[in-house]
mmCIF file of C-alpha atoms in Angstrom:
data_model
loop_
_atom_site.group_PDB
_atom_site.id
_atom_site.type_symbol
_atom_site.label_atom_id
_atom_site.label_comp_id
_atom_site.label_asym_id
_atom_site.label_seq_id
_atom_site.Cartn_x
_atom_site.Cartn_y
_atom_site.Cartn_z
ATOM 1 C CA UNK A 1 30.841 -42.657 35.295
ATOM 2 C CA UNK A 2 31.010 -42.442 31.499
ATOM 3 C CA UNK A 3 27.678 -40.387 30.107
ATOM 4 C CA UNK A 4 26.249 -43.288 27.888
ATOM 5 C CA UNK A 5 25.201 -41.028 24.617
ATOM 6 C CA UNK A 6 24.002 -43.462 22.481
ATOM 7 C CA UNK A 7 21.005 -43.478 24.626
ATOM 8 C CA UNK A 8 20.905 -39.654 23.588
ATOM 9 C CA UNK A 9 21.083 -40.061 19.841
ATOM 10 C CA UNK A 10 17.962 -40.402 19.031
ATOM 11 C CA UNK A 11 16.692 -37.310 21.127
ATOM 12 C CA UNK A 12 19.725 -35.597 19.458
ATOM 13 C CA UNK A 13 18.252 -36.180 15.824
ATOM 14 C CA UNK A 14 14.983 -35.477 17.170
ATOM 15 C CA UNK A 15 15.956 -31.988 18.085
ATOM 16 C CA UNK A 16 18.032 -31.692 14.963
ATOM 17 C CA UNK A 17 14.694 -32.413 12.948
ATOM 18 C CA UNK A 18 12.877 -29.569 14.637
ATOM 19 C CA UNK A 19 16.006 -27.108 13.410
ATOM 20 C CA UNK A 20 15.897 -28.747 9.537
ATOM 21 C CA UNK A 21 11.918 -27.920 9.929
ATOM 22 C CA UNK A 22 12.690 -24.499 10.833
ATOM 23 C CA UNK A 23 15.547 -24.121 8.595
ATOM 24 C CA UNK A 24 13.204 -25.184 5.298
ATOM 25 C CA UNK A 25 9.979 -23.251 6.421
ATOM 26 C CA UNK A 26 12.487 -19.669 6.624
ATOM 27 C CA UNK A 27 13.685 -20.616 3.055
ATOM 28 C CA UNK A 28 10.360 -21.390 1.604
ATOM 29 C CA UNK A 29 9.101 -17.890 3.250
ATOM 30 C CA UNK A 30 11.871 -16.327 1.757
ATOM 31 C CA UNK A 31 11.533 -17.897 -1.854
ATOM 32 C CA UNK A 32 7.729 -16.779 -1.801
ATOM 33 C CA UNK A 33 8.637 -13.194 -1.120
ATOM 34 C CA UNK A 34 11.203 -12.785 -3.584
ATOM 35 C CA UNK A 35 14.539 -12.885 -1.235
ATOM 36 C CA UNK A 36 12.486 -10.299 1.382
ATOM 37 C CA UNK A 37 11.112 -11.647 5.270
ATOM 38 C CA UNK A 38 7.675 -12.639 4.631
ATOM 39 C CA UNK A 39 5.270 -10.007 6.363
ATOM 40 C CA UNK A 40 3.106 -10.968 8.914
ATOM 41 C CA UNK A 41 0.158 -9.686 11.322
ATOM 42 C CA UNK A 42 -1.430 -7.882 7.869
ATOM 43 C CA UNK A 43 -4.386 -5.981 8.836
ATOM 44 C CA UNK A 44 -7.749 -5.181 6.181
ATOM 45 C CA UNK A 45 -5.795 -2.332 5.387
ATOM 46 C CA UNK A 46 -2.529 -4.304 4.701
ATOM 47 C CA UNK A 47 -4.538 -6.437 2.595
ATOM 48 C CA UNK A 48 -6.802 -3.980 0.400
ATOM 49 C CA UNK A 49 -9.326 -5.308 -1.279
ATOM 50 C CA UNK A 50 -8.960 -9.034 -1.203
ATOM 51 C CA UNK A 51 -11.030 -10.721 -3.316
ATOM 52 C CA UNK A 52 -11.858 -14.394 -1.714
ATOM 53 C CA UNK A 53 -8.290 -15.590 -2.101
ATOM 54 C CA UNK A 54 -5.723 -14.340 0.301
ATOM 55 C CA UNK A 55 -4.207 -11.328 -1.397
ATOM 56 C CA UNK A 56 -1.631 -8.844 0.183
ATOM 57 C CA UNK A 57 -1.341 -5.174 -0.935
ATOM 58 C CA UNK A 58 -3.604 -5.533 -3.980
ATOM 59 C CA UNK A 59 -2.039 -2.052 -5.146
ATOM 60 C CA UNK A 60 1.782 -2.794 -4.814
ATOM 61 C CA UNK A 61 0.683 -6.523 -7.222
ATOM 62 C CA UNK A 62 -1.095 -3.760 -9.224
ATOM 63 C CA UNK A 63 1.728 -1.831 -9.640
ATOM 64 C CA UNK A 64 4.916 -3.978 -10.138
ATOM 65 C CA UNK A 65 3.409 -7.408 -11.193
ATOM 66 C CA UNK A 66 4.228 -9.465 -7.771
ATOM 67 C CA UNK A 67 3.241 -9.561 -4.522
ATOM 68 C CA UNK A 68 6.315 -7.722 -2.688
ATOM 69 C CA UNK A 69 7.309 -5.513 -5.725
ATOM 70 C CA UNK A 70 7.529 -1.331 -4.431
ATOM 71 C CA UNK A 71 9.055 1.029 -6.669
ATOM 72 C CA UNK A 72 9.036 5.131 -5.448
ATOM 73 C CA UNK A 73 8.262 6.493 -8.992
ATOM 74 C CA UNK A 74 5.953 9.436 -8.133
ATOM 75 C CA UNK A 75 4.146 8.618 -11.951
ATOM 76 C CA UNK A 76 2.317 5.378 -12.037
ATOM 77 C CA UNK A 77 2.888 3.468 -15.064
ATOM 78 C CA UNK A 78 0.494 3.425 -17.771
ATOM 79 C CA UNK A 79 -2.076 0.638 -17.480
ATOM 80 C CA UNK A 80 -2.272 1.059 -13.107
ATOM 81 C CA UNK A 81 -5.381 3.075 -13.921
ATOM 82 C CA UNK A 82 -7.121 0.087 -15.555
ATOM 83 C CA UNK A 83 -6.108 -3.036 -14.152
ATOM 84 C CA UNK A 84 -8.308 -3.093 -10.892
ATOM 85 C CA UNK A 85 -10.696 -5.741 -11.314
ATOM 86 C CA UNK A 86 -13.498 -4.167 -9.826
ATOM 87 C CA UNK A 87 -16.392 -7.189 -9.325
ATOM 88 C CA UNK A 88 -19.751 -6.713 -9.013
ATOM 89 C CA UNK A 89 -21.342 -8.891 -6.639
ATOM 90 C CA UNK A 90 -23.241 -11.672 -9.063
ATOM 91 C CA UNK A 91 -25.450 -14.471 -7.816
ATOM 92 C CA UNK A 92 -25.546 -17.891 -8.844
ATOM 93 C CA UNK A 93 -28.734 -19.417 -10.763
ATOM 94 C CA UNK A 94 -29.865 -21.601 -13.506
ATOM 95 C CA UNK A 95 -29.479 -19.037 -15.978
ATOM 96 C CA UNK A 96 -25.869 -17.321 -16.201
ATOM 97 C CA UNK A 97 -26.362 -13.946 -15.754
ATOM 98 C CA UNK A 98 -23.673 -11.910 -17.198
ATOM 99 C CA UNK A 99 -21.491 -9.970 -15.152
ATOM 100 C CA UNK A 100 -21.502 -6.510 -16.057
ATOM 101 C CA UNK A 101 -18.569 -4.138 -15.504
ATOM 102 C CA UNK A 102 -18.073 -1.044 -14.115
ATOM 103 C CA UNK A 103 -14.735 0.774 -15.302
ATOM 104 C CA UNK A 104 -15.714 4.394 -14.197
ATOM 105 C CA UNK A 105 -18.791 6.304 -12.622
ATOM 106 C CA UNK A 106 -19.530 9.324 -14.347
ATOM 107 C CA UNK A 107 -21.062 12.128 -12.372
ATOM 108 C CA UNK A 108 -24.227 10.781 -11.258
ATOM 109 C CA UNK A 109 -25.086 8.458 -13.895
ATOM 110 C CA UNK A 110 -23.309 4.650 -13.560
ATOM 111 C CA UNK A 111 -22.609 3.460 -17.033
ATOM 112 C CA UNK A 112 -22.233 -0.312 -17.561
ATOM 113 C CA UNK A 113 -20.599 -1.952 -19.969
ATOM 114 C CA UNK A 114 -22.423 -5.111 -21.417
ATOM 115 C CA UNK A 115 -21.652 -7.420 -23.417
ATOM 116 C CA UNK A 116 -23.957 -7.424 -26.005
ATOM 117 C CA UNK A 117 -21.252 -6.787 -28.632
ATOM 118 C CA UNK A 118 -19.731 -10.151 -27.912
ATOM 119 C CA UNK A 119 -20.905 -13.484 -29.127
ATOM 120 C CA UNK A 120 -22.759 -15.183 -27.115
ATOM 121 C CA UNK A 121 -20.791 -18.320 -25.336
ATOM 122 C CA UNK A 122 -22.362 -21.511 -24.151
ATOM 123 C CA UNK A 123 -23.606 -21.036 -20.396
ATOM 124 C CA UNK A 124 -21.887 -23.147 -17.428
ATOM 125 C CA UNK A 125 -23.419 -22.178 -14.217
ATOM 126 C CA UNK A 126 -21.583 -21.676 -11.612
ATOM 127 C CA UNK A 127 -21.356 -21.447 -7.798
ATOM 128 C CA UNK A 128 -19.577 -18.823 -6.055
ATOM 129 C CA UNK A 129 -19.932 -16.706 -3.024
ATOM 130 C CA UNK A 130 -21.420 -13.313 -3.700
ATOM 131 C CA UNK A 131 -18.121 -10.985 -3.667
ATOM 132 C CA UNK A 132 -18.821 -7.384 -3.096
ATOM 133 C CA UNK A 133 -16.156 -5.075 -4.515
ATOM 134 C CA UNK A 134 -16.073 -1.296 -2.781
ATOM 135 C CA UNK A 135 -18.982 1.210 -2.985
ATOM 136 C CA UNK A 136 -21.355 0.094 -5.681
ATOM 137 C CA UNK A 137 -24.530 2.408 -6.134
ATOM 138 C CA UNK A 138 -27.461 0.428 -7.534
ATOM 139 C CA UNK A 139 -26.634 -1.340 -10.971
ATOM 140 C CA UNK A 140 -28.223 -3.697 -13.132
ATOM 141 C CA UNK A 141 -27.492 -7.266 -13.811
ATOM 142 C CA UNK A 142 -28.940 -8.556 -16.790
ATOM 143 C CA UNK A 143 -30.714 -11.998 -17.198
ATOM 144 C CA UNK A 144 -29.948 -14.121 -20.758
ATOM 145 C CA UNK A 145 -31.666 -17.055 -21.110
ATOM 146 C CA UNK A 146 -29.679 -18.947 -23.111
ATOM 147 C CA UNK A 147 -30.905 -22.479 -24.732
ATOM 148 C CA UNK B 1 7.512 -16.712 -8.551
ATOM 149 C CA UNK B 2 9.318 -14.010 -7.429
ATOM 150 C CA UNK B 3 10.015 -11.288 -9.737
ATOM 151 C CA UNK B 4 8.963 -11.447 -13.312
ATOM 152 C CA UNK B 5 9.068 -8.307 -15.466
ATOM 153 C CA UNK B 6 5.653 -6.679 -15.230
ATOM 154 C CA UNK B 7 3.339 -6.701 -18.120
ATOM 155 C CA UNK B 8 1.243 -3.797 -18.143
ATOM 156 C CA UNK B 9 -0.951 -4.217 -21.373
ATOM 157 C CA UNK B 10 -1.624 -0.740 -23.217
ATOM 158 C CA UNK B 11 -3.535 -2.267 -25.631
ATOM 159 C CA UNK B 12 -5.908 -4.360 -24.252
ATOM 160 C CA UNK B 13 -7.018 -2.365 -21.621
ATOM 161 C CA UNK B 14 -8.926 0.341 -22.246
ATOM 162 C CA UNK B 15 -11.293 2.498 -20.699
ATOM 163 C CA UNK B 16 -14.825 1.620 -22.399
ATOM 164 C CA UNK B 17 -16.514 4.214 -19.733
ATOM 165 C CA UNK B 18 -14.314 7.251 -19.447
ATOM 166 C CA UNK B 19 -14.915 10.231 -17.622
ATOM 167 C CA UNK B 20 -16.114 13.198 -19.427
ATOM 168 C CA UNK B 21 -13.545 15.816 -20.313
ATOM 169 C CA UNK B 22 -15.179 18.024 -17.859
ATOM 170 C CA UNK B 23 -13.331 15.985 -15.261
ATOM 171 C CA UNK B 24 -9.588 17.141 -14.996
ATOM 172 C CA UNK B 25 -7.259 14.059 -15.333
ATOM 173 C CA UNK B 26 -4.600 13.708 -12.767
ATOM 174 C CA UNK B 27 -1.949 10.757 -12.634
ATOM 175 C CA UNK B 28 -2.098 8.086 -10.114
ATOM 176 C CA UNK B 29 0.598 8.001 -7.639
ATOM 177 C CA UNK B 30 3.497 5.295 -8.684
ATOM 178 C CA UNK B 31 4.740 4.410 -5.017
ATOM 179 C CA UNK B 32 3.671 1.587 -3.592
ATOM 180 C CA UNK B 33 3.365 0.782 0.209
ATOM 181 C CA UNK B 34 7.268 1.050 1.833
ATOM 182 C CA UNK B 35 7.797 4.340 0.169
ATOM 183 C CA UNK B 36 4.141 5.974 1.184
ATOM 184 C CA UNK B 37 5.005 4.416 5.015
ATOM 185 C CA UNK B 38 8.513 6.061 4.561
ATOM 186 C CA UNK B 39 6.995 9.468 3.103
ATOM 187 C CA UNK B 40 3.607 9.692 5.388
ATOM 188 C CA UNK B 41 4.657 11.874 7.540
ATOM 189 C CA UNK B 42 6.465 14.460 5.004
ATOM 190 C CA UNK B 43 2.878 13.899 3.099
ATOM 191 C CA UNK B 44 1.191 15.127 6.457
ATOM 192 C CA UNK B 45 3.343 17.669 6.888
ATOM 193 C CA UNK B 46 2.625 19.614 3.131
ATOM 194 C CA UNK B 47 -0.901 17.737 2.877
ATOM 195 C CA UNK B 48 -2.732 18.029 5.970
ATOM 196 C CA UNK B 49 -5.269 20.762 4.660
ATOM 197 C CA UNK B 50 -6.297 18.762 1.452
ATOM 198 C CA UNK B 51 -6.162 15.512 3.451
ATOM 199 C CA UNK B 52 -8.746 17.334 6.198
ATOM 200 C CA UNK B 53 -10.750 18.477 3.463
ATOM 201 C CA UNK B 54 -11.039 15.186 1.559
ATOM 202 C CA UNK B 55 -11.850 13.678 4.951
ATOM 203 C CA UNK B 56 -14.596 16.201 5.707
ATOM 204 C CA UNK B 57 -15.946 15.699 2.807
ATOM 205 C CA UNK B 58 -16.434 12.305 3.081
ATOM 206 C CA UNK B 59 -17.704 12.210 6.213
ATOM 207 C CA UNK B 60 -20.363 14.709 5.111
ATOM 208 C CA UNK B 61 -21.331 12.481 2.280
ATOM 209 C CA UNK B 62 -22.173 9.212 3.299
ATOM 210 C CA UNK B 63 -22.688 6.754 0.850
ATOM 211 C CA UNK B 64 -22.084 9.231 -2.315
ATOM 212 C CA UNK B 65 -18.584 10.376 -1.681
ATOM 213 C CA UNK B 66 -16.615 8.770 -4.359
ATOM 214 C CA UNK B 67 -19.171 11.365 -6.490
ATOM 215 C CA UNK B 68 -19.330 14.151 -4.891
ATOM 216 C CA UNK B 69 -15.674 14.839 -3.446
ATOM 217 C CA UNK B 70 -13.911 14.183 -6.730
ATOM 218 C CA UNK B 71 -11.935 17.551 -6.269
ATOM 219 C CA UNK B 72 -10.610 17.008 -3.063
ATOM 220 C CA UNK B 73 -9.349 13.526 -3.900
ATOM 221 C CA UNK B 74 -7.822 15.437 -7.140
ATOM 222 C CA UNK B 75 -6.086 17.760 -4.547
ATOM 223 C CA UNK B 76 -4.863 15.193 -2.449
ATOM 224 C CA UNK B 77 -3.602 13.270 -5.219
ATOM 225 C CA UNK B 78 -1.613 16.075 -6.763
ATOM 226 C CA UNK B 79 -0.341 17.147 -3.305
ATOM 227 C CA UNK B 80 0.866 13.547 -2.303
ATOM 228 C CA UNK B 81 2.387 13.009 -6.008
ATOM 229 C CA UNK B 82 4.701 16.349 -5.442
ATOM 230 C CA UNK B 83 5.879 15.045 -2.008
ATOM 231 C CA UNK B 84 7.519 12.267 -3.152
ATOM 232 C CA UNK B 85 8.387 13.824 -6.290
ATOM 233 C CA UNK B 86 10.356 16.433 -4.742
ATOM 234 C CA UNK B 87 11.863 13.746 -2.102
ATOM 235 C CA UNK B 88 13.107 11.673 -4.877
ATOM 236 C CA UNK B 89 15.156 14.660 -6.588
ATOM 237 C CA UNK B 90 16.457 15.576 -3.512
ATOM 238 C CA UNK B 91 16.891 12.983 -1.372
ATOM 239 C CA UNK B 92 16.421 9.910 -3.138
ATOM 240 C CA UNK B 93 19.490 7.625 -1.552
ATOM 241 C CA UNK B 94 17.963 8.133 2.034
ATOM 242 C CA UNK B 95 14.610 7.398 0.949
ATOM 243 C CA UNK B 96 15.738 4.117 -0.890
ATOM 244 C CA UNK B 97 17.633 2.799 2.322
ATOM 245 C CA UNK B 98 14.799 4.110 4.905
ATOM 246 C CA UNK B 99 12.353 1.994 2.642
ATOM 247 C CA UNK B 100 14.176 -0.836 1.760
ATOM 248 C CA UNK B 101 15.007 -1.116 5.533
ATOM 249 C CA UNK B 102 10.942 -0.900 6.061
ATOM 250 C CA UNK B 103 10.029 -3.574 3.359
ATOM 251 C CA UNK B 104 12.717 -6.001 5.703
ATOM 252 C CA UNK B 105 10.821 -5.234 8.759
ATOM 253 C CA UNK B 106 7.432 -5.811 7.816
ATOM 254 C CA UNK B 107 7.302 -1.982 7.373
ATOM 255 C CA UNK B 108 7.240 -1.521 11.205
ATOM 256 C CA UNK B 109 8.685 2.104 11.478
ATOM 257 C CA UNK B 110 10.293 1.433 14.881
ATOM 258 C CA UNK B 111 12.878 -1.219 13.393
ATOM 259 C CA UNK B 112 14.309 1.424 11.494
ATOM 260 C CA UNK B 113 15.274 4.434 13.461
ATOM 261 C CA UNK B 114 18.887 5.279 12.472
ATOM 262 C CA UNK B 115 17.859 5.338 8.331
ATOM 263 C CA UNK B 116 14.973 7.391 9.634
ATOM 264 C CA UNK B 117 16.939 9.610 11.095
ATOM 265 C CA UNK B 118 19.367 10.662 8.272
ATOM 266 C CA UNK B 119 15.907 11.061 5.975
ATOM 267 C CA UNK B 120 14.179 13.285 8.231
ATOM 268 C CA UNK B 121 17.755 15.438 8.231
ATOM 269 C CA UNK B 122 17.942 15.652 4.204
ATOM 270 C CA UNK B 123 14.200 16.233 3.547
ATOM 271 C CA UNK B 124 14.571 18.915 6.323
ATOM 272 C CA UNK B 125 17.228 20.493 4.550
ATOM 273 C CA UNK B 126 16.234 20.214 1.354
ATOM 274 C CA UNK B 127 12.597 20.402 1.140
ATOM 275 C CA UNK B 128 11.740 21.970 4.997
ATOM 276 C CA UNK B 129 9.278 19.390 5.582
ATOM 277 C CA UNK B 130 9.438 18.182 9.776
ATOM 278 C CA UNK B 131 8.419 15.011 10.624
ATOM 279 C CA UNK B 132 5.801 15.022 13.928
ATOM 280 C CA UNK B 133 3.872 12.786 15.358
ATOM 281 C CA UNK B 134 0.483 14.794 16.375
ATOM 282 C CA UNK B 135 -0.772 14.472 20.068
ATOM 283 C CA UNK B 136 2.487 13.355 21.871
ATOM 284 C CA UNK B 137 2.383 13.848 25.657
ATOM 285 C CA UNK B 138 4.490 17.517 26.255
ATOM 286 C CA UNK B 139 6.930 16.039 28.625
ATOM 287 C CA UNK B 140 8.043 12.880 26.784
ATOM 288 C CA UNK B 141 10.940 12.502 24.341
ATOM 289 C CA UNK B 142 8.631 11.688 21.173
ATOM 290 C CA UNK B 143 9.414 7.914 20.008
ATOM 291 C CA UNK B 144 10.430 8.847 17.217
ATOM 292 C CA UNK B 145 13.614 10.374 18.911
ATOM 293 C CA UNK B 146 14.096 8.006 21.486
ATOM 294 C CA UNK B 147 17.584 6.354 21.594
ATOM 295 C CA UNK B 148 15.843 3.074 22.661
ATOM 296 C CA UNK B 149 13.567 1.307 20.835
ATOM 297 C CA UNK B 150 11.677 -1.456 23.185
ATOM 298 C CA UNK B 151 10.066 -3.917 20.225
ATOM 299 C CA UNK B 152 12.883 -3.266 17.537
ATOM 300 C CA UNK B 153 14.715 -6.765 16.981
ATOM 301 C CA UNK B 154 18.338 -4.541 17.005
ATOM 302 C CA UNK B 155 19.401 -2.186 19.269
ATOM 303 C CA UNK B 156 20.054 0.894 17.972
ATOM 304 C CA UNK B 157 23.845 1.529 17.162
ATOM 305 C CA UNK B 158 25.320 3.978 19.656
ATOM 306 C CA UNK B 159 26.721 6.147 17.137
ATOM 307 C CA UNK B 160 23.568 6.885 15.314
ATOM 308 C CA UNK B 161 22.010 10.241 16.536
ATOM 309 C CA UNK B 162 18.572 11.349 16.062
ATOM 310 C CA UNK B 163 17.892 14.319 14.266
ATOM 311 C CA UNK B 164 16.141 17.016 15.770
ATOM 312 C CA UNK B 165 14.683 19.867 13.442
ATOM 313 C CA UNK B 166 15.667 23.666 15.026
ATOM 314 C CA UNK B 167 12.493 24.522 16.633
ATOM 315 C CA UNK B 168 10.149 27.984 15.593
ATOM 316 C CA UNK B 169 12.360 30.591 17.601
ATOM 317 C CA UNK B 170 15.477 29.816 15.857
ATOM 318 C CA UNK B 171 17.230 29.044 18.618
ATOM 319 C CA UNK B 172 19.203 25.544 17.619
ATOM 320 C CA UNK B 173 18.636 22.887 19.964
ATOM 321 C CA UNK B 174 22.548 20.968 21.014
ATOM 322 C CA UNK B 175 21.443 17.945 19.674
ATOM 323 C CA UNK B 176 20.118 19.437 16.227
ATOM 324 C CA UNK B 177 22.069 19.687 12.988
ATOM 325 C CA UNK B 178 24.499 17.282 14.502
ATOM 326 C CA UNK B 179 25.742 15.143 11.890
ATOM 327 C CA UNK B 180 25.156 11.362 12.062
ATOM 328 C CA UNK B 181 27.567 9.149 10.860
#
């Protein structure tokens, strides 16, 4: 007896869709990472110092300018050893209180740079999570009441 | 999305706090993440006293290390920076391959055994750095040399042989020195 398989059609394109998913997930993977298998099962020390959003290997971004960049140069290049945004944890209020940075600790003295060179800019408050960046000895935020 | 020329800027950032000259400067490493993975064990193998001190002396200083064991991080810095240094002048086609293979393989070690193998032969050659994995049970092939990799997603080419260094009495082992192809 003749198989009737135009009763099977439609489970054939149903399977089909399930490979064209598949298919078009791999290729967006592989378009994020820059032609490379997306990594996966990324541990805290695999990620490094996320900051809120869901960064990988903070140091290799640091270092090449994307995500999956490595180079083997034993020198790092010239800015690495000032572009790691290092945040202070900051709270929300009704007055903005400026965020103060910390480039480098000196022996045991924290300097701060404020911002009291800078003109001051109209105040938006804003909400956002308390984000602690690595070991911060005690610090001050300052308070500007602005009108 | 993928890979635009980097833009380090020279000029806008600066340091507005530096460190006072008393402070020796040392450069940062330049490798990023699939060449350290690649190089960690060479790194242990030239390192391991400045890495043990730096440890120690974090451990002894809780909550002020980052002040008070400035010169072992220097140490370690230096140390790791001449490892892959000297790995690049000698060795640097291996290293590229064992890496790249890595950075495909979500920088699991065990995918990549055979380009393993041919690295740990030229950086023994060249620079006499072993690689070892501490604490492996006496009896046991380590799994580094095993022919048979359970997880890997490829089986490991028959023809690819794993290189054993000639161990302390200078008596060669048959299986070391032999040439993979």
């Amino acid at each position: 007896m003749p198989v009737p398989f135009e009763a099977l059609i439609p489970y054939a394109i149903i399977v089909t869709m399930f490979g064209v998913t598949g298919a078009g997930l791999s290729a967006i993977k592989t378009a994020q990472n820059g032609g490379k298998k997306a990594r996966w099962s990324l541990d805290t020390w695999d990620r490094r110092l996320t900051i809120g959003a869901f960064i990988v290997m903070d140091r290799d971004r640091r270092l090449t300018g994307w995500l999956r960049g490595q180079t083997d140069a034993a020198d790092a290049p010239y800015g690495f050893e000032y572009n790691n945004p290092w945040r202070v944890g900051y709270f929300t209020g009704r007055t903005v209180k400026r965020i103060i940075e910390r480039t480098r600790l000196t022996n045991d003295i924290t300097t701060t740079r404020t911002d009291d060179h800078l003109p001051l800019r109209s105040t938006i408050s804003i909400r956002r999570p308390i984000i602690f960046g690595p070991y911060q000895p005690c610090g001050k935020t300052e308070r500007l009441d602005t009108g | 999305m993928a890979s635009r020329i980097p833009q380090f800027n020279q000029q806008v950032l600066y340091d507005t706090t530096p460190l006072p000259d008393s402070i020796p400067k040392v450069k940062e490493l330049g490798a990023s993440s699939a060449p350290l993975m690649s190089a960690a064990y060479f790194i242990g193998a030239r390192c391991r006293d400045y890495n043990d001190d730096f440890m120690q002396c974090k451990n002894e200083n809780p909550g002020k290390g980052e002040f008070e064991c400035l010169k072992e991080g220097r140490r370690v810095t230096r140390c790791a920076r001449s490892v892959i240094a000297d790995i690049n002048k000698s060795c640097l086609e291996e290293f590229r391959k064992h890496w790249t293979c890595l950075e495909d393989n979500n920088q699991q070690l065990w995918q990549c055994r055979p380009a393993e193998w041919k690295l740990n032969k030229c950086v023994f050659e060249n620079l006499g750095l072993k690689k070892e994995i501490p604490d492996q049970p006496p009896n046991v092939t380590p799994v580094h040399l095993r022919k048979q990799m359970i997880y890997a997603h490829w089986p490991i080419p028959r023809s690819a042989e794993p290189f054993v260094p000639p161990t302390q009495t200078g008596d060669k082992a048959p299986a070391a020195a032999s040439s993979s192809s």
